Amino acid sequence: MATPPWWEELIGVSEVLANADGAGIVAWRGPAADMVEEDEDDVPPLTVRLGALGRVFGEQSAEFIPEQSRRVLQLLEQIQAEGSHEDGEAVATGFFEALLNAWDNGFDLSSVWADVGPESRAYCRAWNDFTGVETPGWMR
């Protein structure tokens, strides 16, 4: 599966994200990967990669300075608003569903909500409705 052209910019925002993505690729390729020629298209599906980044973003939020958090969320909003349908869906179902799960597990989503763009906010509220989670006032 090919990596989209915006991917390097996204993981380049933070070493935490770059390291998480690198670890995910190593795990995907398995222990024998170092014995064969590296294939840049041998990476997890985009939704899986974005899910891992969403989980890490929530779990390791203290490792991100506000500018990094803001930039990650701006890039993801741009992809949802202007990118391909497939990329936008991967962002929503990968990153934001994982981030909402991190919120369920204690991540203070309200601390970055002001930086979440309108497309991303709409998806998060719709996901809450779909899953039966009450949307708090600060999310409206």
PDB file of C-alpha atoms in Angstrom:
ATOM      1  CA  MET A   1       0.000   0.000   0.000  1.00  0.00           C
ATOM      2  CA  ALA A   2       1.448   3.337  -1.029  1.00  0.00           C
ATOM      3  CA  THR A   3       2.124   6.130   1.426  1.00  0.00           C
ATOM      4  CA  PRO A   4       0.296   9.382   0.557  1.00  0.00           C
ATOM      5  CA  PRO A   5       2.377  12.448  -0.309  1.00  0.00           C
ATOM      6  CA  TRP A   6       1.305  14.315   2.854  1.00  0.00           C
ATOM      7  CA  TRP A   7       2.455  11.553   5.210  1.00  0.00           C
ATOM      8  CA  GLU A   8       6.024  12.767   5.725  1.00  0.00           C
ATOM      9  CA  GLU A   9       4.780  16.222   6.671  1.00  0.00           C
ATOM     10  CA  LEU A  10       2.413  14.700   9.233  1.00  0.00           C
ATOM     11  CA  ILE A  11       4.932  12.459  10.971  1.00  0.00           C
ATOM     12  CA  GLY A  12       7.560  15.180  10.636  1.00  0.00           C
ATOM     13  CA  VAL A  13       5.642  17.316  13.129  1.00  0.00           C
ATOM     14  CA  SER A  14       6.900  15.258  16.050  1.00  0.00           C
ATOM     15  CA  GLU A  15       9.560  12.677  16.760  1.00  0.00           C
ATOM     16  CA  VAL A  16       6.925  10.850  18.821  1.00  0.00           C
ATOM     17  CA  LEU A  17       4.780  10.387  15.706  1.00  0.00           C
ATOM     18  CA  ALA A  18       7.735   9.449  13.509  1.00  0.00           C
ATOM     19  CA  ASN A  19       8.916   6.850  16.021  1.00  0.00           C
ATOM     20  CA  ALA A  20       5.422   5.386  16.393  1.00  0.00           C
ATOM     21  CA  ASP A  21       5.043   5.095  12.633  1.00  0.00           C
ATOM     22  CA  GLY A  22       8.476   3.515  12.264  1.00  0.00           C
ATOM     23  CA  ALA A  23       7.694   0.960  14.966  1.00  0.00           C
ATOM     24  CA  GLY A  24       4.400   0.154  13.265  1.00  0.00           C
ATOM     25  CA  ILE A  25       6.122  -0.496   9.961  1.00  0.00           C
ATOM     26  CA  VAL A  26       8.713  -2.754  11.586  1.00  0.00           C
ATOM     27  CA  ALA A  27       5.955  -4.732  13.318  1.00  0.00           C
ATOM     28  CA  TRP A  28       4.003  -4.977  10.041  1.00  0.00           C
ATOM     29  CA  ARG A  29       6.956  -6.310   8.087  1.00  0.00           C
ATOM     30  CA  GLY A  30       7.851  -8.859  10.729  1.00  0.00           C
ATOM     31  CA  PRO A  31      11.146 -10.238  11.967  1.00  0.00           C
ATOM     32  CA  ALA A  32      12.323 -11.521   8.581  1.00  0.00           C
ATOM     33  CA  ALA A  33      12.041  -8.088   6.957  1.00  0.00           C
ATOM     34  CA  ASP A  34      15.728  -7.322   7.399  1.00  0.00           C
ATOM     35  CA  MET A  35      16.582 -10.342   5.223  1.00  0.00           C
ATOM     36  CA  VAL A  36      14.809  -9.043   2.115  1.00  0.00           C
ATOM     37  CA  GLU A  37      15.069  -5.884   0.081  1.00  0.00           C
ATOM     38  CA  GLU A  38      13.032  -3.072   1.619  1.00  0.00           C
ATOM     39  CA  ASP A  39       9.771  -2.339  -0.189  1.00  0.00           C
ATOM     40  CA  GLU A  40       8.530   1.199   0.511  1.00  0.00           C
ATOM     41  CA  ASP A  41       4.975   0.063  -0.282  1.00  0.00           C
ATOM     42  CA  ASP A  42       5.110  -2.716   2.335  1.00  0.00           C
ATOM     43  CA  VAL A  43       3.439  -0.652   5.046  1.00  0.00           C
ATOM     44  CA  PRO A  44       0.229  -1.068   7.045  1.00  0.00           C
ATOM     45  CA  PRO A  45      -2.990   0.291   5.538  1.00  0.00           C
ATOM     46  CA  LEU A  46      -3.377   4.034   5.953  1.00  0.00           C
ATOM     47  CA  THR A  47      -6.268   3.713   8.403  1.00  0.00           C
ATOM     48  CA  VAL A  48      -4.158   1.446  10.627  1.00  0.00           C
ATOM     49  CA  ARG A  49      -1.215   3.854  10.526  1.00  0.00           C
ATOM     50  CA  LEU A  50      -3.451   6.821  11.350  1.00  0.00           C
ATOM     51  CA  GLY A  51      -5.097   4.845  14.145  1.00  0.00           C
ATOM     52  CA  ALA A  52      -1.697   4.239  15.690  1.00  0.00           C
ATOM     53  CA  LEU A  53      -0.897   7.956  15.458  1.00  0.00           C
ATOM     54  CA  GLY A  54      -4.242   8.872  17.035  1.00  0.00           C
ATOM     55  CA  ARG A  55      -3.597   6.475  19.902  1.00  0.00           C
ATOM     56  CA  VAL A  56      -0.078   7.824  20.449  1.00  0.00           C
ATOM     57  CA  PHE A  57      -1.294  11.431  20.186  1.00  0.00           C
ATOM     58  CA  GLY A  58      -3.756  10.761  23.009  1.00  0.00           C
ATOM     59  CA  GLU A  59      -1.577   8.527  25.157  1.00  0.00           C
ATOM     60  CA  GLN A  60       1.544  10.681  24.902  1.00  0.00           C
ATOM     61  CA  SER A  61      -0.077  14.120  24.711  1.00  0.00           C
ATOM     62  CA  ALA A  62       2.376  15.496  27.275  1.00  0.00           C
ATOM     63  CA  GLU A  63       5.163  14.899  24.732  1.00  0.00           C
ATOM     64  CA  PHE A  64       3.656  17.406  22.281  1.00  0.00           C
ATOM     65  CA  ILE A  65       4.120  21.127  22.628  1.00  0.00           C
ATOM     66  CA  PRO A  66       0.966  23.117  21.749  1.00  0.00           C
ATOM     67  CA  GLU A  67       2.332  24.100  18.335  1.00  0.00           C
ATOM     68  CA  GLN A  68       2.891  20.449  17.433  1.00  0.00           C
ATOM     69  CA  SER A  69      -0.593  19.416  18.525  1.00  0.00           C
ATOM     70  CA  ARG A  70      -2.080  22.318  16.600  1.00  0.00           C
ATOM     71  CA  ARG A  71      -0.105  21.455  13.460  1.00  0.00           C
ATOM     72  CA  VAL A  72      -1.114  17.781  13.549  1.00  0.00           C
ATOM     73  CA  LEU A  73      -4.776  18.693  13.874  1.00  0.00           C
ATOM     74  CA  GLN A  74      -4.521  21.371  11.149  1.00  0.00           C
ATOM     75  CA  LEU A  75      -2.925  18.940   8.710  1.00  0.00           C
ATOM     76  CA  LEU A  76      -5.563  16.312   9.396  1.00  0.00           C
ATOM     77  CA  GLU A  77      -8.339  18.872   8.935  1.00  0.00           C
ATOM     78  CA  GLN A  78      -6.834  19.941   5.632  1.00  0.00           C
ATOM     79  CA  ILE A  79      -6.753  16.329   4.454  1.00  0.00           C
ATOM     80  CA  GLN A  80     -10.399  15.826   5.418  1.00  0.00           C
ATOM     81  CA  ALA A  81     -11.520  19.096   3.812  1.00  0.00           C
ATOM     82  CA  GLU A  82      -9.364  19.108   0.672  1.00  0.00           C
ATOM     83  CA  GLY A  83      -7.857  15.658   0.231  1.00  0.00           C
ATOM     84  CA  SER A  84      -9.184  12.625  -1.536  1.00  0.00           C
ATOM     85  CA  HIS A  85     -12.273  10.908  -0.210  1.00  0.00           C
ATOM     86  CA  GLU A  86     -10.176   7.855   0.709  1.00  0.00           C
ATOM     87  CA  ASP A  87      -7.613   9.915   2.637  1.00  0.00           C
ATOM     88  CA  GLY A  88     -10.348  11.836   4.464  1.00  0.00           C
ATOM     89  CA  GLU A  89     -12.081   8.622   5.468  1.00  0.00           C
ATOM     90  CA  ALA A  90      -8.783   7.161   6.700  1.00  0.00           C
ATOM     91  CA  VAL A  91      -8.178  10.268   8.837  1.00  0.00           C
ATOM     92  CA  ALA A  92     -11.667  10.085  10.313  1.00  0.00           C
ATOM     93  CA  THR A  93     -11.862   6.359  10.946  1.00  0.00           C
ATOM     94  CA  GLY A  94      -8.203   5.962  11.816  1.00  0.00           C
ATOM     95  CA  PHE A  95      -6.943   8.988  13.702  1.00  0.00           C
ATOM     96  CA  PHE A  96     -10.120  10.493  15.133  1.00  0.00           C
ATOM     97  CA  GLU A  97     -11.741   7.240  16.212  1.00  0.00           C
ATOM     98  CA  ALA A  98      -8.500   6.324  17.993  1.00  0.00           C
ATOM     99  CA  LEU A  99      -8.375   9.790  19.555  1.00  0.00           C
ATOM    100  CA  LEU A 100     -11.960   9.460  20.777  1.00  0.00           C
ATOM    101  CA  ASN A 101     -11.042   6.093  22.250  1.00  0.00           C
ATOM    102  CA  ALA A 102      -8.093   7.747  24.027  1.00  0.00           C
ATOM    103  CA  TRP A 103     -10.584  10.321  25.368  1.00  0.00           C
ATOM    104  CA  ASP A 104     -12.696   7.433  26.715  1.00  0.00           C
ATOM    105  CA  ASN A 105      -9.527   6.232  28.447  1.00  0.00           C
ATOM    106  CA  GLY A 106      -8.636   9.547  30.082  1.00  0.00           C
ATOM    107  CA  PHE A 107      -7.088  11.780  27.403  1.00  0.00           C
ATOM    108  CA  ASP A 108      -8.214  15.393  27.918  1.00  0.00           C
ATOM    109  CA  LEU A 109      -9.612  15.975  24.441  1.00  0.00           C
ATOM    110  CA  SER A 110     -11.009  19.323  25.538  1.00  0.00           C
ATOM    111  CA  SER A 111      -7.416  20.568  25.867  1.00  0.00           C
ATOM    112  CA  VAL A 112      -6.939  20.423  22.074  1.00  0.00           C
ATOM    113  CA  TRP A 113     -10.550  20.767  20.910  1.00  0.00           C
ATOM    114  CA  ALA A 114     -10.094  24.433  19.948  1.00  0.00           C
ATOM    115  CA  ASP A 115      -7.529  23.274  17.369  1.00  0.00           C
ATOM    116  CA  VAL A 116      -9.766  20.585  15.882  1.00  0.00           C
ATOM    117  CA  GLY A 117     -11.207  21.834  12.584  1.00  0.00           C
ATOM    118  CA  PRO A 118     -14.873  21.834  11.550  1.00  0.00           C
ATOM    119  CA  GLU A 119     -14.757  18.657   9.405  1.00  0.00           C
ATOM    120  CA  SER A 120     -12.996  16.771  12.176  1.00  0.00           C
ATOM    121  CA  ARG A 121     -15.349  18.110  14.849  1.00  0.00           C
ATOM    122  CA  ALA A 122     -18.373  17.096  12.806  1.00  0.00           C
ATOM    123  CA  TYR A 123     -16.998  13.574  12.436  1.00  0.00           C
ATOM    124  CA  CYS A 124     -16.284  13.290  16.170  1.00  0.00           C
ATOM    125  CA  ARG A 125     -19.817  14.411  17.063  1.00  0.00           C
ATOM    126  CA  ALA A 126     -21.309  12.031  14.498  1.00  0.00           C
ATOM    127  CA  TRP A 127     -19.197   9.179  15.873  1.00  0.00           C
ATOM    128  CA  ASN A 128     -20.430   9.971  19.377  1.00  0.00           C
ATOM    129  CA  ASP A 129     -24.020   9.848  18.103  1.00  0.00           C
ATOM    130  CA  PHE A 130     -23.379   6.569  16.295  1.00  0.00           C
ATOM    131  CA  THR A 131     -21.783   4.934  19.336  1.00  0.00           C
ATOM    132  CA  GLY A 132     -24.258   6.368  21.851  1.00  0.00           C
ATOM    133  CA  VAL A 133     -21.731   8.539  23.656  1.00  0.00           C
ATOM    134  CA  GLU A 134     -23.175  11.772  25.002  1.00  0.00           C
ATOM    135  CA  THR A 135     -21.463  14.707  23.346  1.00  0.00           C
ATOM    136  CA  PRO A 136     -20.367  17.189  26.030  1.00  0.00           C
ATOM    137  CA  GLY A 137     -21.157  20.887  25.717  1.00  0.00           C
ATOM    138  CA  TRP A 138     -17.548  21.833  24.941  1.00  0.00           C
ATOM    139  CA  MET A 139     -17.738  19.692  21.792  1.00  0.00           C
ATOM    140  CA  ARG A 140     -20.681  21.582  20.315  1.00  0.00           C
TER     141      ARG A 140
END
